[in-house]
GROMACS .gro file of C-alpha atoms in nm:
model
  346
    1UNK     CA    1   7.361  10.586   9.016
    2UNK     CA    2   7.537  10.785   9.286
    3UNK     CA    3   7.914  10.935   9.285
    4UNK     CA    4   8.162  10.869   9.561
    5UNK     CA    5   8.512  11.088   9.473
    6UNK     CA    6   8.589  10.986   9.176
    7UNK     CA    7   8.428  10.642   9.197
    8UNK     CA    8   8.045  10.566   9.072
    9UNK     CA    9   7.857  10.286   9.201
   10UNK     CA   10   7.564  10.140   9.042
   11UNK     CA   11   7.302  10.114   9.344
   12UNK     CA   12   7.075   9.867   9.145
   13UNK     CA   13   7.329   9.600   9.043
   14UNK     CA   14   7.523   9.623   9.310
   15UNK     CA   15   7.867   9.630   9.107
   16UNK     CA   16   8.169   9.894   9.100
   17UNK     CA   17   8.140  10.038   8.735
   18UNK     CA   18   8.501  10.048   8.540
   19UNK     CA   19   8.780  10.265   8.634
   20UNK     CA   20   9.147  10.270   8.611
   21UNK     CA   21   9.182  10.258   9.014
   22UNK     CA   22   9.202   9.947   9.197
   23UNK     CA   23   9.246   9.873   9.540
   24UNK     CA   24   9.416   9.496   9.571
   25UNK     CA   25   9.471   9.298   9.860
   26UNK     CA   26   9.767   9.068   9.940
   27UNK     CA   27   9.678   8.777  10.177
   28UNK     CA   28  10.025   8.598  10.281
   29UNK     CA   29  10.227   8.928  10.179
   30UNK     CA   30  10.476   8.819  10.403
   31UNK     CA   31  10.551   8.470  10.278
   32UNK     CA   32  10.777   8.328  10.014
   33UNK     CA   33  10.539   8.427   9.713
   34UNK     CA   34  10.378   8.695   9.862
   35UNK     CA   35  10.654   8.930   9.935
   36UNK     CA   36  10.764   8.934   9.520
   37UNK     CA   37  10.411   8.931   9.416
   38UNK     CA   38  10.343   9.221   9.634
   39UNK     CA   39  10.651   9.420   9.514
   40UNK     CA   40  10.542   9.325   9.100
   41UNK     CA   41  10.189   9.470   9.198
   42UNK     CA   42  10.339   9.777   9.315
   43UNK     CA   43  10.521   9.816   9.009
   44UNK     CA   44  10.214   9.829   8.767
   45UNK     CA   45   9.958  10.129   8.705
   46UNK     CA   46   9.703   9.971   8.737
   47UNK     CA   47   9.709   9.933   9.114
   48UNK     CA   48   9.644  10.269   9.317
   49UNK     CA   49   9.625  10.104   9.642
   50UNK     CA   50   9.777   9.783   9.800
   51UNK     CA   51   9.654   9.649  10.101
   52UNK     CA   52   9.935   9.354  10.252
   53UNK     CA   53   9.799   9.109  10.500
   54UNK     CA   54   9.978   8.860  10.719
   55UNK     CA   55   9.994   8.700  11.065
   56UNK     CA   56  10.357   8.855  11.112
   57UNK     CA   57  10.626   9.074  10.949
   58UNK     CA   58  10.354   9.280  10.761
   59UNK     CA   59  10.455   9.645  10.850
   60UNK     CA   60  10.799   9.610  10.761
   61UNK     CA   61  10.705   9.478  10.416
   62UNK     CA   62  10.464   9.744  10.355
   63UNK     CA   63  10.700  10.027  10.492
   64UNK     CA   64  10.977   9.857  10.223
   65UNK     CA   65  10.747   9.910   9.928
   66UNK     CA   66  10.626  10.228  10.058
   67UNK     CA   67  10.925  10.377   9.944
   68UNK     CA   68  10.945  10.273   9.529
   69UNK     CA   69  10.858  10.568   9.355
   70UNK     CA   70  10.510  10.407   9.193
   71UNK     CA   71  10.187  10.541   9.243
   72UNK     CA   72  10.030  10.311   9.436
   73UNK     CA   73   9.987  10.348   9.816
   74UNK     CA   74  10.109  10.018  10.061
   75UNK     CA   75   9.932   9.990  10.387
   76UNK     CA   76   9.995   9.670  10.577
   77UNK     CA   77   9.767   9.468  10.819
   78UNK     CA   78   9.875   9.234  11.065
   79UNK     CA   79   9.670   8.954  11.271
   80UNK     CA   80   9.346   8.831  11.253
   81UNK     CA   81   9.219   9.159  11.416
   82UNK     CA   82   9.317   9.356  11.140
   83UNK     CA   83   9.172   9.096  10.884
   84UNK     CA   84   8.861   9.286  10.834
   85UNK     CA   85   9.046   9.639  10.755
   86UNK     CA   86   9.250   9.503  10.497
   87UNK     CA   87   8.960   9.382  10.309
   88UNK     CA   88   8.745   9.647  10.272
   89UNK     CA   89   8.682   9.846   9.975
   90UNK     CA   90   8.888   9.588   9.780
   91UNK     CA   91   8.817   9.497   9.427
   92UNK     CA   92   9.072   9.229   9.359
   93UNK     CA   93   9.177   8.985   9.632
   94UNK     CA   94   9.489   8.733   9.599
   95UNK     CA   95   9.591   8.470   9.853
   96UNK     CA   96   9.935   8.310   9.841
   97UNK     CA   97   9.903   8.208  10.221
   98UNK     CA   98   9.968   7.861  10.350
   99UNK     CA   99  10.291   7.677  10.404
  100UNK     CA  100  10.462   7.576  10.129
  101UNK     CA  101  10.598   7.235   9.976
  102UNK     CA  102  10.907   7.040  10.112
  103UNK     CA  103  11.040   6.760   9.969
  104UNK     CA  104  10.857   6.479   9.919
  105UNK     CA  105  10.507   6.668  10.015
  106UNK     CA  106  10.260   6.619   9.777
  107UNK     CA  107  10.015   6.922   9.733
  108UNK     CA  108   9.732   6.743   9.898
  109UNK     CA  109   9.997   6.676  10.200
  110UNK     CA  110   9.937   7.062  10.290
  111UNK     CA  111   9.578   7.015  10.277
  112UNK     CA  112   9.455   7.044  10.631
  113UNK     CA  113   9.731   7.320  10.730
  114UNK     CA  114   9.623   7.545  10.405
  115UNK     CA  115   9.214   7.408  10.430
  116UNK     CA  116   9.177   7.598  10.728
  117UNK     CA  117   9.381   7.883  10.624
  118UNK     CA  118   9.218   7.972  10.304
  119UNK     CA  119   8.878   7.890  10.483
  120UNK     CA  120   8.945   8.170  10.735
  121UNK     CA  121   9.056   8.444  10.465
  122UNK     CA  122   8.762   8.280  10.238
  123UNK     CA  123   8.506   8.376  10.536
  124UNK     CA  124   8.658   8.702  10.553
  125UNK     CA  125   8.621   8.812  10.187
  126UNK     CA  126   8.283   8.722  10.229
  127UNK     CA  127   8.240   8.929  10.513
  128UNK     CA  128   8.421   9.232  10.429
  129UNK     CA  129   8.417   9.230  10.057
  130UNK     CA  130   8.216   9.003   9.905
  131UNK     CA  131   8.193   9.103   9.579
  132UNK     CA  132   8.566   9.103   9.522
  133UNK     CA  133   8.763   8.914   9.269
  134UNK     CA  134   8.892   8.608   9.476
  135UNK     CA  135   9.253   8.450   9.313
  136UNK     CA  136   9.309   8.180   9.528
  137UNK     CA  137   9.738   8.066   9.519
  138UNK     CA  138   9.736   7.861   9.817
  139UNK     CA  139   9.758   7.494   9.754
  140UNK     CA  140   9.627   7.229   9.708
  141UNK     CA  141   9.400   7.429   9.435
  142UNK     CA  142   9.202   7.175   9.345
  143UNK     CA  143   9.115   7.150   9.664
  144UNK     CA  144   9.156   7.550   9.804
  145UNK     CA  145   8.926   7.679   9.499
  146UNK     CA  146   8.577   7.420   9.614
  147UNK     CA  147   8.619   7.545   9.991
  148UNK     CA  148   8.660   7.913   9.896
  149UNK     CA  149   8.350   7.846   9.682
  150UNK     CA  150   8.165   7.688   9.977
  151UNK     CA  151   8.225   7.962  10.217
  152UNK     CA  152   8.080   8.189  10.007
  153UNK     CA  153   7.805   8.021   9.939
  154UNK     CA  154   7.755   7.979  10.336
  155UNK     CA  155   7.723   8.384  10.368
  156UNK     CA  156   7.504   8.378  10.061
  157UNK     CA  157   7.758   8.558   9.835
  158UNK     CA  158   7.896   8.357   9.645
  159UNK     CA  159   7.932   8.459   9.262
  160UNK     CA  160   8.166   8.158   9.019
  161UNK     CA  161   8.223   8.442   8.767
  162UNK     CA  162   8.440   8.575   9.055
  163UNK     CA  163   8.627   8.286   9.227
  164UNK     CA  164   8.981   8.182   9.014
  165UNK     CA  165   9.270   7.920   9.083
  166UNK     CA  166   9.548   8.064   8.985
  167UNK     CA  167   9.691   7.788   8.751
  168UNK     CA  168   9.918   8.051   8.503
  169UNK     CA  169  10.240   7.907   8.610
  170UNK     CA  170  10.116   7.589   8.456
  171UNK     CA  171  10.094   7.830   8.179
  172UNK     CA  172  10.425   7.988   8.244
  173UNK     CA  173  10.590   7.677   8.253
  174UNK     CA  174  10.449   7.500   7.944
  175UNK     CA  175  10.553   7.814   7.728
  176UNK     CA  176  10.895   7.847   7.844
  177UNK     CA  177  10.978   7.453   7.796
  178UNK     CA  178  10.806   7.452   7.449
  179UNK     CA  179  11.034   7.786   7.384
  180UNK     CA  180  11.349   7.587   7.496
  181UNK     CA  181  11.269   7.271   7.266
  182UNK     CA  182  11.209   7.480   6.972
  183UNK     CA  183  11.467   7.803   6.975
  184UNK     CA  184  11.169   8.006   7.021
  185UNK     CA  185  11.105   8.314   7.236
  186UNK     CA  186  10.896   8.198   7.519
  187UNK     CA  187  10.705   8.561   7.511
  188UNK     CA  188  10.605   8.462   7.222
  189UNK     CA  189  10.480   8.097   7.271
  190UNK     CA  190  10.040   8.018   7.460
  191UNK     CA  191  10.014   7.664   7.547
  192UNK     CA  192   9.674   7.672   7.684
  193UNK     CA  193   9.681   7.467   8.044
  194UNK     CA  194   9.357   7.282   8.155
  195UNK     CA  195   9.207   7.026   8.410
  196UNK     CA  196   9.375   7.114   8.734
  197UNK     CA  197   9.679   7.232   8.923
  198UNK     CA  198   9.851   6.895   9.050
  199UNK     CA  199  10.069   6.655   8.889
  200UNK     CA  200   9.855   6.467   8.614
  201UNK     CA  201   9.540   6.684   8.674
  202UNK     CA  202   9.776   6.945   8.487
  203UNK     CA  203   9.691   6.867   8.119
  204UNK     CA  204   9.909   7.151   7.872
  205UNK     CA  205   9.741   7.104   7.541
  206UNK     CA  206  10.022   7.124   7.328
  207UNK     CA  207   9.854   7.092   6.976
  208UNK     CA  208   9.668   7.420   7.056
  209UNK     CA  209  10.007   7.560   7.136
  210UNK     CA  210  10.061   7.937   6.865
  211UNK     CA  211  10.305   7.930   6.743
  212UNK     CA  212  10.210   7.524   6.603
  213UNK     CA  213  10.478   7.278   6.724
  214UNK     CA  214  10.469   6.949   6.729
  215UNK     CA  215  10.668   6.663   6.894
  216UNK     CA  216  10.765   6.303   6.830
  217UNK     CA  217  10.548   6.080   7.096
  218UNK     CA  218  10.809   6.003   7.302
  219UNK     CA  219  10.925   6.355   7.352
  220UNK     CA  220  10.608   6.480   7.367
  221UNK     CA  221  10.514   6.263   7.660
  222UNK     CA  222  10.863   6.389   7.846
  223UNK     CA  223  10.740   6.763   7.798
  224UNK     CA  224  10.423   6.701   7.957
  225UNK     CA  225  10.543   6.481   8.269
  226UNK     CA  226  10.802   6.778   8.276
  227UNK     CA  227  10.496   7.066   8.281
  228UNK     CA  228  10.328   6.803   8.540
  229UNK     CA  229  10.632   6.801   8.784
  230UNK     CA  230  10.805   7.120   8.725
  231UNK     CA  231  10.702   7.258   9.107
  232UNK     CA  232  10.887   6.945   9.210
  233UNK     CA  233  11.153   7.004   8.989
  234UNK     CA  234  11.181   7.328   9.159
  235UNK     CA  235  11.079   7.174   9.587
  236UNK     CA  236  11.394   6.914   9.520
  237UNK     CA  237  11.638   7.163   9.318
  238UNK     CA  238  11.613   7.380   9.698
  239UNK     CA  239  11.640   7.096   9.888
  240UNK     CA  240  11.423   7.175  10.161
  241UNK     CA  241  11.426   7.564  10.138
  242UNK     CA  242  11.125   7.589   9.976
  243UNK     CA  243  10.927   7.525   9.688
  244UNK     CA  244  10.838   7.788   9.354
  245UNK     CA  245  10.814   8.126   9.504
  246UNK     CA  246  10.934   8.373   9.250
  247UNK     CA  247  10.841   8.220   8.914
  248UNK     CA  248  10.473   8.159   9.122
  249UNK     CA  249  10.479   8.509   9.188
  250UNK     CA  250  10.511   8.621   8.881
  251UNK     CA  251  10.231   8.406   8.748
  252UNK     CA  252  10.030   8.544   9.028
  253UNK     CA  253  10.079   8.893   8.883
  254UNK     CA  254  10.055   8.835   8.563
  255UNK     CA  255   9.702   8.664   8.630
  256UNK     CA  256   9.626   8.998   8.808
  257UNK     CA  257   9.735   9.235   8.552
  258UNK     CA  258   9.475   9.044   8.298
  259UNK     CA  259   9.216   9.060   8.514
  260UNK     CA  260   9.258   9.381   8.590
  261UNK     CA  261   9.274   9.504   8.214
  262UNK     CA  262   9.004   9.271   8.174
  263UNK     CA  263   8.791   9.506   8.413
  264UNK     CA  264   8.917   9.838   8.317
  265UNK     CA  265   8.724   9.713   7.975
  266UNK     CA  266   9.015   9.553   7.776
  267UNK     CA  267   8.880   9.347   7.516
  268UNK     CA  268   8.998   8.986   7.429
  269UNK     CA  269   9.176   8.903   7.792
  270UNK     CA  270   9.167   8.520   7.779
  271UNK     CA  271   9.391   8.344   8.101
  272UNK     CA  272   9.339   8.010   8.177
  273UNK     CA  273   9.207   7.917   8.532
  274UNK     CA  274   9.055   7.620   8.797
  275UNK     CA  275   8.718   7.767   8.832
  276UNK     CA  276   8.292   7.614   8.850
  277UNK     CA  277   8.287   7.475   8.548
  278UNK     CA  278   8.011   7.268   8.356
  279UNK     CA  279   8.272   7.208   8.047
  280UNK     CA  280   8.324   6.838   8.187
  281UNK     CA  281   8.214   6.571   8.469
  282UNK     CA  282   8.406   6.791   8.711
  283UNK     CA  283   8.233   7.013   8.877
  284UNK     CA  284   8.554   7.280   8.904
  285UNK     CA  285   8.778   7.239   8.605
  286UNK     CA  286   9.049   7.527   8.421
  287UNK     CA  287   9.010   7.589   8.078
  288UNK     CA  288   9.057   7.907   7.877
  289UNK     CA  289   8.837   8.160   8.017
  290UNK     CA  290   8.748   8.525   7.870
  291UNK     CA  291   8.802   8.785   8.112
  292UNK     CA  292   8.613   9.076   8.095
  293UNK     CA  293   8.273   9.254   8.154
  294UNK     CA  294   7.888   9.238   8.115
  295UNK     CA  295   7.592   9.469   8.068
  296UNK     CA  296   7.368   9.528   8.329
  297UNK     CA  297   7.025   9.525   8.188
  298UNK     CA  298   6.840   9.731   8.389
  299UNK     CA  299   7.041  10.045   8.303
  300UNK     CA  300   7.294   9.947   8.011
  301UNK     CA  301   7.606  10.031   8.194
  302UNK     CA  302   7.937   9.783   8.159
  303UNK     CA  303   7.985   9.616   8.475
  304UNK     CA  304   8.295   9.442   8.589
  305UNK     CA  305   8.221   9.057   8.632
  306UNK     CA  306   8.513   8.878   8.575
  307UNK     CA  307   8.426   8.569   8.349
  308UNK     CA  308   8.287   8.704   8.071
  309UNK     CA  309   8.271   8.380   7.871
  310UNK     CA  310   8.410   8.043   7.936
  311UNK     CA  311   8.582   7.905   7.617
  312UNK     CA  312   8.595   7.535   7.701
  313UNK     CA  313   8.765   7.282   7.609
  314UNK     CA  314   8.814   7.282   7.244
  315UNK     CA  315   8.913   7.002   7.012
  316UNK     CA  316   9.208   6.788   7.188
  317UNK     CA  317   9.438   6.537   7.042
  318UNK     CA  318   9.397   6.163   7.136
  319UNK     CA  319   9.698   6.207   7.340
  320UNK     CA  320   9.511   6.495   7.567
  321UNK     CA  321   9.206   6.309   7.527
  322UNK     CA  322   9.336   6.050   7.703
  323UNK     CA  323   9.567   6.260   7.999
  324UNK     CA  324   9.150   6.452   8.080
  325UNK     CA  325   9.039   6.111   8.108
  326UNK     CA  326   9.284   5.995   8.358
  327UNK     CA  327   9.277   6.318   8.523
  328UNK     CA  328   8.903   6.292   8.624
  329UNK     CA  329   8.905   6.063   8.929
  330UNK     CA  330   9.179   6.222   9.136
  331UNK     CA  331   9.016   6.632   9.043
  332UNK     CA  332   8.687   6.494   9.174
  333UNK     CA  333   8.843   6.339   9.486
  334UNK     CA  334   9.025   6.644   9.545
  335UNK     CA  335   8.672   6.887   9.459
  336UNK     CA  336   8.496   6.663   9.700
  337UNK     CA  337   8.776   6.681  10.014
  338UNK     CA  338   8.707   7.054   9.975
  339UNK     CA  339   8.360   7.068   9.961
  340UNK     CA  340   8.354   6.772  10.262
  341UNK     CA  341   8.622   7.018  10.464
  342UNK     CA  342   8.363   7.294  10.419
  343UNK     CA  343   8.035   7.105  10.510
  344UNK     CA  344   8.233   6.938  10.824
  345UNK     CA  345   8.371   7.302  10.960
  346UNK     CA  346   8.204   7.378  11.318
   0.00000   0.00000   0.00000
């Protein structure tokens, strides 16, 4: 083991050991989630350096953080040529970029716009810092998360403990409507999200929910095709100005901050997220995953590794037995359109 400042490095596994400084990367910091995501992960302590990337607009961004009076230093990078220096040395990388949804887009409609975006910034991490924690934004996920997976598997780096779809506003979402039914503080309320992060691929397991609620059928069904279309709810309520920026940026960070804690050796970090999966017939599916750390044999020292332990599933209603079931034939088209973008690139 060798020392670097204030910063060890295990040579033999290859992995940054824990510490309480993080270097995290903003891909799309200029865009509608990425400028409030940016500005949340300057807030927290547990970021010591931000690194803001974007085609345009990226200096002024990062010279408007610069100046809140939290510890952790904004540098931004703008263009492809500047790509590479706003990778490296990161530990945690999160991509909001893409264009987002207008009305009457679909997520899949902003597939080949976003495929080839996330592809590029995908091909980059590998590049310049490949054993980073990817958290992929940028719809559509259940698409975005198989081609990042792909390109890292192209450069021979690719590690599935590592790779995350960010599906917490699913999360988000499902607590705060369950909070509003009930009278109940929303801070208060898990509904654990799985399958994927489009329309009926989104599958909020509300019998699991702490505190226990429970629903008449009909109402039940409402509050899920409610969870299902809430970022339409949101694309039609600004009629054309957008679709969920803030409450996605949010999410975004407050995926982050748990993986973060998870690697600074907090214990019991569970988030749900789209990631490799073996839990069903899907090859990429989100379920309730522990965040967190492993041991490296060869020495005994804690390593950051992001999925500690993937909790599964669990025991579902008949009602969420059924919404996986119908789920499973649009997630695998949507896995396979990713993977077939990937294996098609020139």
């Amino acid at each position: 083991m060798c020392k670097r400042g204030s910063t060890y490095i295990v040579t033999h596994c290859n992995f940054f050991s824990l510490q309480h400084n993080a270097k995290v990367a903003v891909l799309g910091a200029s865009g509608g989630i990425g400028q409030p995501l940016s500005l949340l992960l300057k807030n927290s302590p547990l970021v010591s350096e931000l690194s803001l990337y974007d085609i345009a607009h990226t200096p002024g961004v990062a010279a408007d953080l610069s100046h809140i009076e939290t510890r952790a230093t904004v540098t931004g990078y703008m263009g492809a040529d500047q790509l590479g220096a706003a990778l490296k040395g990161c530990e945690v990388v999160v991509i909001p970029a893409g264009v987002p949804r207008k009305p009457g887009m679909t997520r899949d409609d902003l597939f080949n716009t976003n495929a080839t975006i996330v592809a590029t910034l995908a091909d980059a991490c590998a590049r310049h810092c490949p054993q980073a924690m990817i958290c992929i934004i940028s719809n559509p996920v259940n698409s975005t998360i198989p081609i990042t997976s792909e390109v890292m598997k192209k450069h021979g780096v690719y590690n599935p403990n590592r790779v995350f779809g960010v599906t917490t506003l699913d999360i988000v979402r499902a607590n705060t409507f369950v909070a509003e039914l009930k009278g109940l503080d929303p801070a208060r309320v898990n509904v654990p999200v799985v399958g994927g992060h489009a329309g009926k691929t989104i599958i909020p397991l509300i019998s699991r929910c702490t505190p226990k609620v429970e629903f008449p059928a009909d109402q039940l069904s409402a509050l899920t095709g409610r969870i299902q279309e809430a970022g339409t709810e949101v694309v039609k309520a600004k009629a054309g100005a957008g679709s969920a920026t803030l409450s996605m940026a949010y999410a975004g960070a407050r995926f982050t901050f748990s993986l973060l804690d998870a690697m600074n050796g907090k214990e019991g970090v569970v988030e749900c997220a789209f990631v490799r999966s073996e839990e069903t017939e899907c090859k990429y599916f989100s379920t309730p995953l522990l965040l967190g750390i492993i041991q490296c044999q060869s020495n005994n020292h804690k390593l950051k590794n992001g999925i500690e332990k993937n909790l599964g599933l669990g025991k579902l209603s008949v009602f969420e037995e059924k919404l996986v079931a119908e789920a499973m034939d649009e997630l695998k088209g949507s896995i396979k359109n990713g993977e077939d973008f990937v294996a098609n690139m020139k």
